mmCIF file of C-alpha atoms and ligand atoms in Angstrom:
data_model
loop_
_atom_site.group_PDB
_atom_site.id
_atom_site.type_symbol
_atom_site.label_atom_id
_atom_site.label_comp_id
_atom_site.label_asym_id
_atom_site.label_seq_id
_atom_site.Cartn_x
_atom_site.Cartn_y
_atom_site.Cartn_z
ATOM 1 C CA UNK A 1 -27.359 -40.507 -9.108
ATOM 2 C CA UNK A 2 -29.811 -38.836 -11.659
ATOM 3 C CA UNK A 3 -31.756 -35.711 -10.403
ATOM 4 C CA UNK A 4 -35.188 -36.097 -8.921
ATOM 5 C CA UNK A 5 -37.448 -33.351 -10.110
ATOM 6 C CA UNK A 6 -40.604 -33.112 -7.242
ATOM 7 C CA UNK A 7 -44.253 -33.058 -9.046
ATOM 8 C CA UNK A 8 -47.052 -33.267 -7.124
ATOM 9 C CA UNK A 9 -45.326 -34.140 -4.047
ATOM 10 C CA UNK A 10 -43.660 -37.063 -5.644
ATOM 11 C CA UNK A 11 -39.968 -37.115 -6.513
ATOM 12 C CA UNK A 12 -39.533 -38.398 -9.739
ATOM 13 C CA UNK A 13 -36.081 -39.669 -10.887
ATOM 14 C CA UNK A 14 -34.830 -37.262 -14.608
ATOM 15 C CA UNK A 15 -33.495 -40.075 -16.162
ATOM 16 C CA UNK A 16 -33.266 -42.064 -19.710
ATOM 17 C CA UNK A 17 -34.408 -45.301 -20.609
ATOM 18 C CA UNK A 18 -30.384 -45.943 -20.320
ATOM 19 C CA UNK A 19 -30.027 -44.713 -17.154
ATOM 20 C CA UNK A 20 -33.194 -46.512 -16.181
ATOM 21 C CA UNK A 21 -32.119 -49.961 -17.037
ATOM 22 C CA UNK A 22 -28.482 -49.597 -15.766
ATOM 23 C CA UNK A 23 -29.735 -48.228 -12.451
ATOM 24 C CA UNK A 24 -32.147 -51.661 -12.691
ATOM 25 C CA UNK A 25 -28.890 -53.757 -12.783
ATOM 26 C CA UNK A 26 -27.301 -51.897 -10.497
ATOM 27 C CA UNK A 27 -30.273 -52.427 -7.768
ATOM 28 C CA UNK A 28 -29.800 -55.919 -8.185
ATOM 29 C CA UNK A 29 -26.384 -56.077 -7.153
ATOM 30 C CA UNK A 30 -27.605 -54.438 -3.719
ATOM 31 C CA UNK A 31 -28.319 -56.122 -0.286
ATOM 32 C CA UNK A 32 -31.836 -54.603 0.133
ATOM 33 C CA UNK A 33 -34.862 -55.043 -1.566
ATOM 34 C CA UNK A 34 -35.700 -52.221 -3.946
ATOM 35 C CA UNK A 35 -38.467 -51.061 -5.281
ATOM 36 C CA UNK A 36 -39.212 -49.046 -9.088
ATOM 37 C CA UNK A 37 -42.355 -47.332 -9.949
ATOM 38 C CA UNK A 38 -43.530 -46.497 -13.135
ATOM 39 C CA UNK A 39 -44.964 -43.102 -12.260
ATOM 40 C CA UNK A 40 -47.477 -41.557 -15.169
ATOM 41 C CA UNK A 41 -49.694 -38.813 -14.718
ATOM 42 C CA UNK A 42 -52.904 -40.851 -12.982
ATOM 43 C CA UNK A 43 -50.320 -42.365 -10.435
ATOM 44 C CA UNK A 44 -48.987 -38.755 -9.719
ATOM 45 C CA UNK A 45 -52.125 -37.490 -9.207
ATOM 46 C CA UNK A 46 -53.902 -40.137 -6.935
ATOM 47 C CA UNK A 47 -50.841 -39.619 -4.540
ATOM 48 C CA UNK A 48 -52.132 -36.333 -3.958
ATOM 49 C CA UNK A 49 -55.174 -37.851 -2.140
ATOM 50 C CA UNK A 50 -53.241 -41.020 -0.868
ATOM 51 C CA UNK A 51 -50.611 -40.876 1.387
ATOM 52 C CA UNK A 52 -49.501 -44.180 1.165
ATOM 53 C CA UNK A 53 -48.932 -44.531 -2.101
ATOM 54 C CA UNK A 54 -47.043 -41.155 -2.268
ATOM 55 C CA UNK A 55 -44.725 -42.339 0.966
ATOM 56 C CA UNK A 56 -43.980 -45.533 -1.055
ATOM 57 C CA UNK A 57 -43.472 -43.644 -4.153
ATOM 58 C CA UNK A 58 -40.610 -41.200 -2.510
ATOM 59 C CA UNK A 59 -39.414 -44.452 -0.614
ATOM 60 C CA UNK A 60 -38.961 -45.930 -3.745
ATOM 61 C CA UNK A 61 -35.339 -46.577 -5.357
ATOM 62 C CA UNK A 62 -36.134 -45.275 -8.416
ATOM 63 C CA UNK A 63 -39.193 -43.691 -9.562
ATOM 64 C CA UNK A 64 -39.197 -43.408 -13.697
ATOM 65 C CA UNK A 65 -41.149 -40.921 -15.681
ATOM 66 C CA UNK A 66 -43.772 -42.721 -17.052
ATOM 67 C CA UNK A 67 -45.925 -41.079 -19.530
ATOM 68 C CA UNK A 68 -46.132 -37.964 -21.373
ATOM 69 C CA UNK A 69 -47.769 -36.288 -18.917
ATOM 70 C CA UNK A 70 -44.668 -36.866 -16.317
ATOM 71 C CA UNK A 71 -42.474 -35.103 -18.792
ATOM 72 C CA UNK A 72 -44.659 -32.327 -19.569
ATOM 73 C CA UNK A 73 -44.949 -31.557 -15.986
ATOM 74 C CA UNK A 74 -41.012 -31.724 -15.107
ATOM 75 C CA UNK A 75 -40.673 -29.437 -18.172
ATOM 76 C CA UNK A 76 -43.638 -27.250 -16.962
ATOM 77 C CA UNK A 77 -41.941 -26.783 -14.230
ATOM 78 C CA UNK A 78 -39.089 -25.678 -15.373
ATOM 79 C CA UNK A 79 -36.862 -28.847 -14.562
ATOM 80 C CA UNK A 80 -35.329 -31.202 -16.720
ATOM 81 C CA UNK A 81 -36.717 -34.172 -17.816
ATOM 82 C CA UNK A 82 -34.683 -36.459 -20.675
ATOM 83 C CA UNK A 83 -37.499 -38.286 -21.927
ATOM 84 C CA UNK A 84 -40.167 -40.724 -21.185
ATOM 85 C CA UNK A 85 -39.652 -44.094 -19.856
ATOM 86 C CA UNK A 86 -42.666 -46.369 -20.606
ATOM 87 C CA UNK A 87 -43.216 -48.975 -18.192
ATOM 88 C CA UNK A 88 -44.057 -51.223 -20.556
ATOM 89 C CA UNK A 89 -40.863 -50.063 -22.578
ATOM 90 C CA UNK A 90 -38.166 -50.898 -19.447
ATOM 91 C CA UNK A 91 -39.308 -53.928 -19.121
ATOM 92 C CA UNK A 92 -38.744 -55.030 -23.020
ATOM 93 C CA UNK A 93 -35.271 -53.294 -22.622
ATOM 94 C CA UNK A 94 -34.725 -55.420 -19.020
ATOM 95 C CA UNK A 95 -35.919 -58.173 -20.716
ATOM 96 C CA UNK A 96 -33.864 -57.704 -23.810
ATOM 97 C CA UNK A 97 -30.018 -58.053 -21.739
ATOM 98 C CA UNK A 98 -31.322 -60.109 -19.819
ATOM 99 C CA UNK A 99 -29.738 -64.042 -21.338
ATOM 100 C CA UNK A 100 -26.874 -62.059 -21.466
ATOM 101 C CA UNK A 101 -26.517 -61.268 -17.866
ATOM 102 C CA UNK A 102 -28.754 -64.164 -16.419
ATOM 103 C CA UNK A 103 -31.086 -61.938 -14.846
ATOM 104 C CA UNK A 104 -34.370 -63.682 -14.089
ATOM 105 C CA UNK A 105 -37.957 -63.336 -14.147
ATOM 106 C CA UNK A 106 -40.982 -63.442 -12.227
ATOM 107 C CA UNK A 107 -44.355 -62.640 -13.731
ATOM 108 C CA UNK A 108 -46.775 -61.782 -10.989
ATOM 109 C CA UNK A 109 -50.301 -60.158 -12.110
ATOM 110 C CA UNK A 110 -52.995 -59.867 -14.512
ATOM 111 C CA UNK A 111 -55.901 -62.682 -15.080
ATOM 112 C CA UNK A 112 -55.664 -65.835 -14.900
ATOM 113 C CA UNK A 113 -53.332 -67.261 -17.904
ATOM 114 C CA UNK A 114 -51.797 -63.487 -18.939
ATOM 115 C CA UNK A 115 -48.831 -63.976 -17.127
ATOM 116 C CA UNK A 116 -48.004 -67.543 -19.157
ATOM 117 C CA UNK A 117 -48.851 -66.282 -22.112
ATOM 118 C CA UNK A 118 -46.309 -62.986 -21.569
ATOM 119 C CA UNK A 119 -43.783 -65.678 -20.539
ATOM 120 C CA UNK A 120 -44.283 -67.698 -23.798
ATOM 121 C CA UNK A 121 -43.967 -64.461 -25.882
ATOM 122 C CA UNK A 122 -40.809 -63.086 -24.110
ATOM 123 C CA UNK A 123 -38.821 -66.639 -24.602
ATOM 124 C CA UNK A 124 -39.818 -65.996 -28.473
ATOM 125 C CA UNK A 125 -39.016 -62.282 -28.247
ATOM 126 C CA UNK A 126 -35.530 -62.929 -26.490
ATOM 127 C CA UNK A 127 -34.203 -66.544 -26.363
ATOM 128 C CA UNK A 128 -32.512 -67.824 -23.392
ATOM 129 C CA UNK A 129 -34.699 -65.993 -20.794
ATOM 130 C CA UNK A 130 -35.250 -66.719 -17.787
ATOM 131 C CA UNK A 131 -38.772 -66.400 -16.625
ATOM 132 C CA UNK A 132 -38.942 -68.739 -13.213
ATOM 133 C CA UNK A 133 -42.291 -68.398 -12.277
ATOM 134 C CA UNK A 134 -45.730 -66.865 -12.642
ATOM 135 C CA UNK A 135 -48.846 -65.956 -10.912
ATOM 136 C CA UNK A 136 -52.284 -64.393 -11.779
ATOM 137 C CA UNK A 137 -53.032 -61.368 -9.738
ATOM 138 C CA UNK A 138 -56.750 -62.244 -8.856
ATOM 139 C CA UNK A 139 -56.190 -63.486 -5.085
ATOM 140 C CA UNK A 140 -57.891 -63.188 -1.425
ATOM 141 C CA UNK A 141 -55.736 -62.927 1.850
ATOM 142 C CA UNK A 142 -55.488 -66.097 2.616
ATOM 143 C CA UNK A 143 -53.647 -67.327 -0.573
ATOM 144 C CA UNK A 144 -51.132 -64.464 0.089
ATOM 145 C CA UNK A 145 -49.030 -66.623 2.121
ATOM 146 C CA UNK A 146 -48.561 -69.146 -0.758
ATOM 147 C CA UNK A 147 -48.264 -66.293 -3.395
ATOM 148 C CA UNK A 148 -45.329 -64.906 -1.028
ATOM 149 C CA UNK A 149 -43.693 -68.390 -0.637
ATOM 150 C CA UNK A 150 -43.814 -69.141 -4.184
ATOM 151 C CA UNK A 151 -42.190 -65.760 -5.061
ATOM 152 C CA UNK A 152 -39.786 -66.517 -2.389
ATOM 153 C CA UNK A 153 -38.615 -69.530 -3.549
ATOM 154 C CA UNK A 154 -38.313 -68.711 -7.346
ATOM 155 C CA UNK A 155 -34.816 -66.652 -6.747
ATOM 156 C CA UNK A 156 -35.820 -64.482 -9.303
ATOM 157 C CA UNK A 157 -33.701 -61.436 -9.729
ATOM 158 C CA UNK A 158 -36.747 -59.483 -10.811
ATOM 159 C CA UNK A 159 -40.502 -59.182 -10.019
ATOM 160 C CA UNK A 160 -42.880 -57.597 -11.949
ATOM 161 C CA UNK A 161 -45.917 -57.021 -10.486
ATOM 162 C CA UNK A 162 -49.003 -56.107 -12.654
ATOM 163 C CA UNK A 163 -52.012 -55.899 -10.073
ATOM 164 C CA UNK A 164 -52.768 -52.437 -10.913
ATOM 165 C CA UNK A 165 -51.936 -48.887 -9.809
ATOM 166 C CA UNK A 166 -52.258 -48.412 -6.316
ATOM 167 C CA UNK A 167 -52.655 -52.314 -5.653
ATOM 168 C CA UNK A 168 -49.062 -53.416 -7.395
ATOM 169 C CA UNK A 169 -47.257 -50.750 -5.430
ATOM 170 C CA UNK A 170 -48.686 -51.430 -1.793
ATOM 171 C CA UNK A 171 -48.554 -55.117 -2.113
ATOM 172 C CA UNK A 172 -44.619 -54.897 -3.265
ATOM 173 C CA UNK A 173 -43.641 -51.851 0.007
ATOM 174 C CA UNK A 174 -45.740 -54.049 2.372
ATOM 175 C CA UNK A 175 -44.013 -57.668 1.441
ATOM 176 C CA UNK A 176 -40.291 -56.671 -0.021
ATOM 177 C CA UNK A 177 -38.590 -57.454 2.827
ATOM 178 C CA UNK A 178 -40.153 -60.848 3.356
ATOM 179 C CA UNK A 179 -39.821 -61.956 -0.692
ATOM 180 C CA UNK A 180 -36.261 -60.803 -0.745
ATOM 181 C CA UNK A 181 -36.670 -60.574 -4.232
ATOM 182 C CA UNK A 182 -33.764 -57.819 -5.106
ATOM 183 C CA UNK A 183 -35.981 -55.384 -7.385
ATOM 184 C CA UNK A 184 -39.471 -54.719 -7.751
ATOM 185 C CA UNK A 185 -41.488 -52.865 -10.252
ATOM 186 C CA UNK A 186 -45.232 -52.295 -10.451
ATOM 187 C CA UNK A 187 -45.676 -52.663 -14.505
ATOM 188 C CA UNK A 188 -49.563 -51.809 -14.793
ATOM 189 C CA UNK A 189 -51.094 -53.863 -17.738
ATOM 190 C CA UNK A 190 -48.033 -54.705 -19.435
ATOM 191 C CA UNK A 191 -48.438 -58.505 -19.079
ATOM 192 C CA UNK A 192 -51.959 -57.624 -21.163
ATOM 193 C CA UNK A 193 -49.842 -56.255 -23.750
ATOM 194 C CA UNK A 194 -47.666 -58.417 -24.135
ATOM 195 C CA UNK A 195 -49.788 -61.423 -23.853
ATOM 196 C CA UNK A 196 -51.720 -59.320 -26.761
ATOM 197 C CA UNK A 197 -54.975 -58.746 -25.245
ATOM 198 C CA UNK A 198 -54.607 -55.167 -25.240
ATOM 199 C CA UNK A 199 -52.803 -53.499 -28.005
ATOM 200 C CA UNK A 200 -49.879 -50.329 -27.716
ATOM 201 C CA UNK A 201 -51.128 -47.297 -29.211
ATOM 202 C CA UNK A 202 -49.134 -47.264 -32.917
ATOM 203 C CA UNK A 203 -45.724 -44.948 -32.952
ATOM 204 C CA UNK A 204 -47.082 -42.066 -34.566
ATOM 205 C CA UNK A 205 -49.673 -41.971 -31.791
ATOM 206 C CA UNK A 206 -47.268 -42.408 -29.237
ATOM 207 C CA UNK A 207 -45.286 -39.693 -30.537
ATOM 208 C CA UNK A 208 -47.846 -37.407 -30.749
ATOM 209 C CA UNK A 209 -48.102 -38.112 -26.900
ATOM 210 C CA UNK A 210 -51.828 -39.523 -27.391
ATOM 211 C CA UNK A 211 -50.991 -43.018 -26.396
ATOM 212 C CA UNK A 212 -54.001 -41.941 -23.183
ATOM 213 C CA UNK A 213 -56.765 -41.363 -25.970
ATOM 214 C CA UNK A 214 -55.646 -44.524 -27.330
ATOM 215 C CA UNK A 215 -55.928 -46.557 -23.970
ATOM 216 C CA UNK A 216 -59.349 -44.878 -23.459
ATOM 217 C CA UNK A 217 -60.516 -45.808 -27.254
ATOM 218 C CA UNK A 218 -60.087 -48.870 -26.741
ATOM 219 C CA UNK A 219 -61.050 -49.665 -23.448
ATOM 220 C CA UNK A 220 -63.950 -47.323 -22.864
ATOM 221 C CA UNK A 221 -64.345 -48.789 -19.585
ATOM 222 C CA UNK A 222 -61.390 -46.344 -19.076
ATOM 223 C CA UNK A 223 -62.678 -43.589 -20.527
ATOM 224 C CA UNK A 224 -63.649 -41.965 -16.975
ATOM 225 C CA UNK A 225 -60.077 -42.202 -15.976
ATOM 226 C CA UNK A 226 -59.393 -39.430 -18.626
ATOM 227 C CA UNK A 227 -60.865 -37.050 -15.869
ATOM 228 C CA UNK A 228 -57.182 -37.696 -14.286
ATOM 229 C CA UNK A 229 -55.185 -35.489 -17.347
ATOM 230 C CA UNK A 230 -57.355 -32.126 -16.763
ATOM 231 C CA UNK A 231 -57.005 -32.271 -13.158
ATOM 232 C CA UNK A 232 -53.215 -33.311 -13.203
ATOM 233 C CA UNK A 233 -52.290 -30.150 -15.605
ATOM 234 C CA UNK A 234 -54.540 -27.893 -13.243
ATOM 235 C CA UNK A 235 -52.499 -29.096 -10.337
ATOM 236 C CA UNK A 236 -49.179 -28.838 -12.063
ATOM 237 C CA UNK A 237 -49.640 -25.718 -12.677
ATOM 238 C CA UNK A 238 -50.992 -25.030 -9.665
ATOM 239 C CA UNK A 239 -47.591 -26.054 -8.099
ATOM 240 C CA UNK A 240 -45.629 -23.772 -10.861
ATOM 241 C CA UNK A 241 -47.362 -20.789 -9.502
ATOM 242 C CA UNK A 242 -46.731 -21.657 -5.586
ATOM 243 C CA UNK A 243 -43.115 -22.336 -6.976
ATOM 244 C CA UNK A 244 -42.495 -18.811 -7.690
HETATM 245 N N1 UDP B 301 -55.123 -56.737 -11.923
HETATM 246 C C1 UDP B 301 -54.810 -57.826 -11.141
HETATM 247 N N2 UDP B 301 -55.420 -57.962 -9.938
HETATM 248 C C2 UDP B 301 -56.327 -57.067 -9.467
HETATM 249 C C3 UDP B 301 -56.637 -55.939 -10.266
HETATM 250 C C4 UDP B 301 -55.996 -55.788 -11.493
HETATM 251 O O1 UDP B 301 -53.988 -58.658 -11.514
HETATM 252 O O2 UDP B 301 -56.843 -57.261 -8.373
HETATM 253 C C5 UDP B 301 -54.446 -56.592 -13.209
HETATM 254 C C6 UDP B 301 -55.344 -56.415 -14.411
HETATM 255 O O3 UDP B 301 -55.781 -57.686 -14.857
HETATM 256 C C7 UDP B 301 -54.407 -55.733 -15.384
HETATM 257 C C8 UDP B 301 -53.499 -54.922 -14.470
HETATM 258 O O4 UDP B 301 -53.693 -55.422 -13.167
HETATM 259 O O5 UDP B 301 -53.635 -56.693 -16.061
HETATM 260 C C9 UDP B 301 -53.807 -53.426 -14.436
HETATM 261 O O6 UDP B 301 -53.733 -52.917 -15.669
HETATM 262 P P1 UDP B 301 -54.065 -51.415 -15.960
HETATM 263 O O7 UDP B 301 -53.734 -51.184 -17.382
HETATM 264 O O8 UDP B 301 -55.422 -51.052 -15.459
HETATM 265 O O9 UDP B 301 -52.943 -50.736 -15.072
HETATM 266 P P2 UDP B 301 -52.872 -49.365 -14.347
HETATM 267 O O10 UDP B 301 -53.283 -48.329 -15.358
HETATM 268 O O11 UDP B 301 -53.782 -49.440 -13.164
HETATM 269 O O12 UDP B 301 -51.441 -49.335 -13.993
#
């Protein structure tokens, strides 16, 4: 078991992308339903004002620090943090060993189309997956029972669930039990990536830990969620002083 360092309330798991994926496998193997988040610096900081999300977050199996922001907290607070694990990044690396070990897919989220098209470029990007089923994320309560039932009945080892942040992570605590799906993970707008509507920030950008002005660049629409980053590095440090 990996430290969990607590920021914001929320205990995030100090691991590497290694340690990330074999923990994934590992899950699988397990009798219960688990669940991963993906928890970046906007996630962290809307669990201050949300209790539900920040009960499912520290219910969660493994909670992987998403985003420089995560690390730069953990470090602020004097804790130790390996590196970042990109959502987006497990899920190439999941997807990547995945022939080998027969794990398999299920591609829930996004609008209408995304999810086939992320499908058709993971078989390119790693032949011999698996990807048994997917399903846009625009839906209304009444089609839930049908989403749930097709989920069900896919035996995927793996759902990832890209409704957004807190959406993705409510809808997977509240059904787990009843999809019986082994693991869970709320991926966020990776299917978008993938499925190359939205681009990744280039390397240099992401090294430079600016992949958020990126995101914002390009989808101005976003640009009001940058109000999240001051606010999360006032409350970190907030919680370094009350440390003391
Ligand atoms: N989405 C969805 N259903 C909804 C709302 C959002 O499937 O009701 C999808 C949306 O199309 C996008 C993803 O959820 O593909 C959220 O992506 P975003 O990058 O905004 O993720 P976040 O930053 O919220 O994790």
């Amino acid at each position: 078991m990996s430290e969990r360092v607590e920021i914001l309330g929320v205990e995030v798991d100090a691991v590497t992308m290694a340690q990330a994926v074999e923990r994934v496998i590992n899950l699988i193997g397990e009798k219960n339903p688990s669940i991963v988040a993906t928890a970046n610096a906007e996630m962290l900081l809307r669990a201050t004002h949300d209790d539900e999300l920040k009960n499912i977050l520290n219910a969660a199996d493994l909670v992987v620090p998403d985003g420089a922001g995560t690390v730069w907290a953990a470090r602020h607070l004097g804790k130790f943090m390996p590196e970042r694990v990109a959502g987006f990044d497990l899920v190439q690396e999941l997807m990547k060993i995945a022939p080998a070990r027969d794990i398999k897919f299920f591609l829930f989220g996004s609008a209408p189309g995304i999810a086939d098209k992320a499908k058709l470029k993971a078989e390119s990007l790693y032949p011999g997956i698996k990807i048994v089923g997917t399903r846009n994320g625009y839906f209304k309560a009444d089609d839930e029972p049908e989403i749930i039932s097709q989920i069900k009945n896919s035996r995927a080892d793996i759902l990832l669930a890209a409704l957004g942040v807190p959406k993705q992570e409510k809808w997977l605590a509240k059904y787990k039990d009843e999809l019986k799906i082994p693991v869970s993970i709320g991926v966020g707008g990776t299917f978008d990536v993938m499925a190359g509507v939205v681009k990744r920030a280039p390397l240099w950008m992401q090294k430079a830990r600016l992949e958020w002005l990126f995101r914002a660049m390009l989808q101005p629409s976003r640009a009001g969620r940058l109000i999240a980053l001051p606010k999360f590095v006032l409350k970190v440090h907030k919680q370094k002083l009350a440390d003391r």
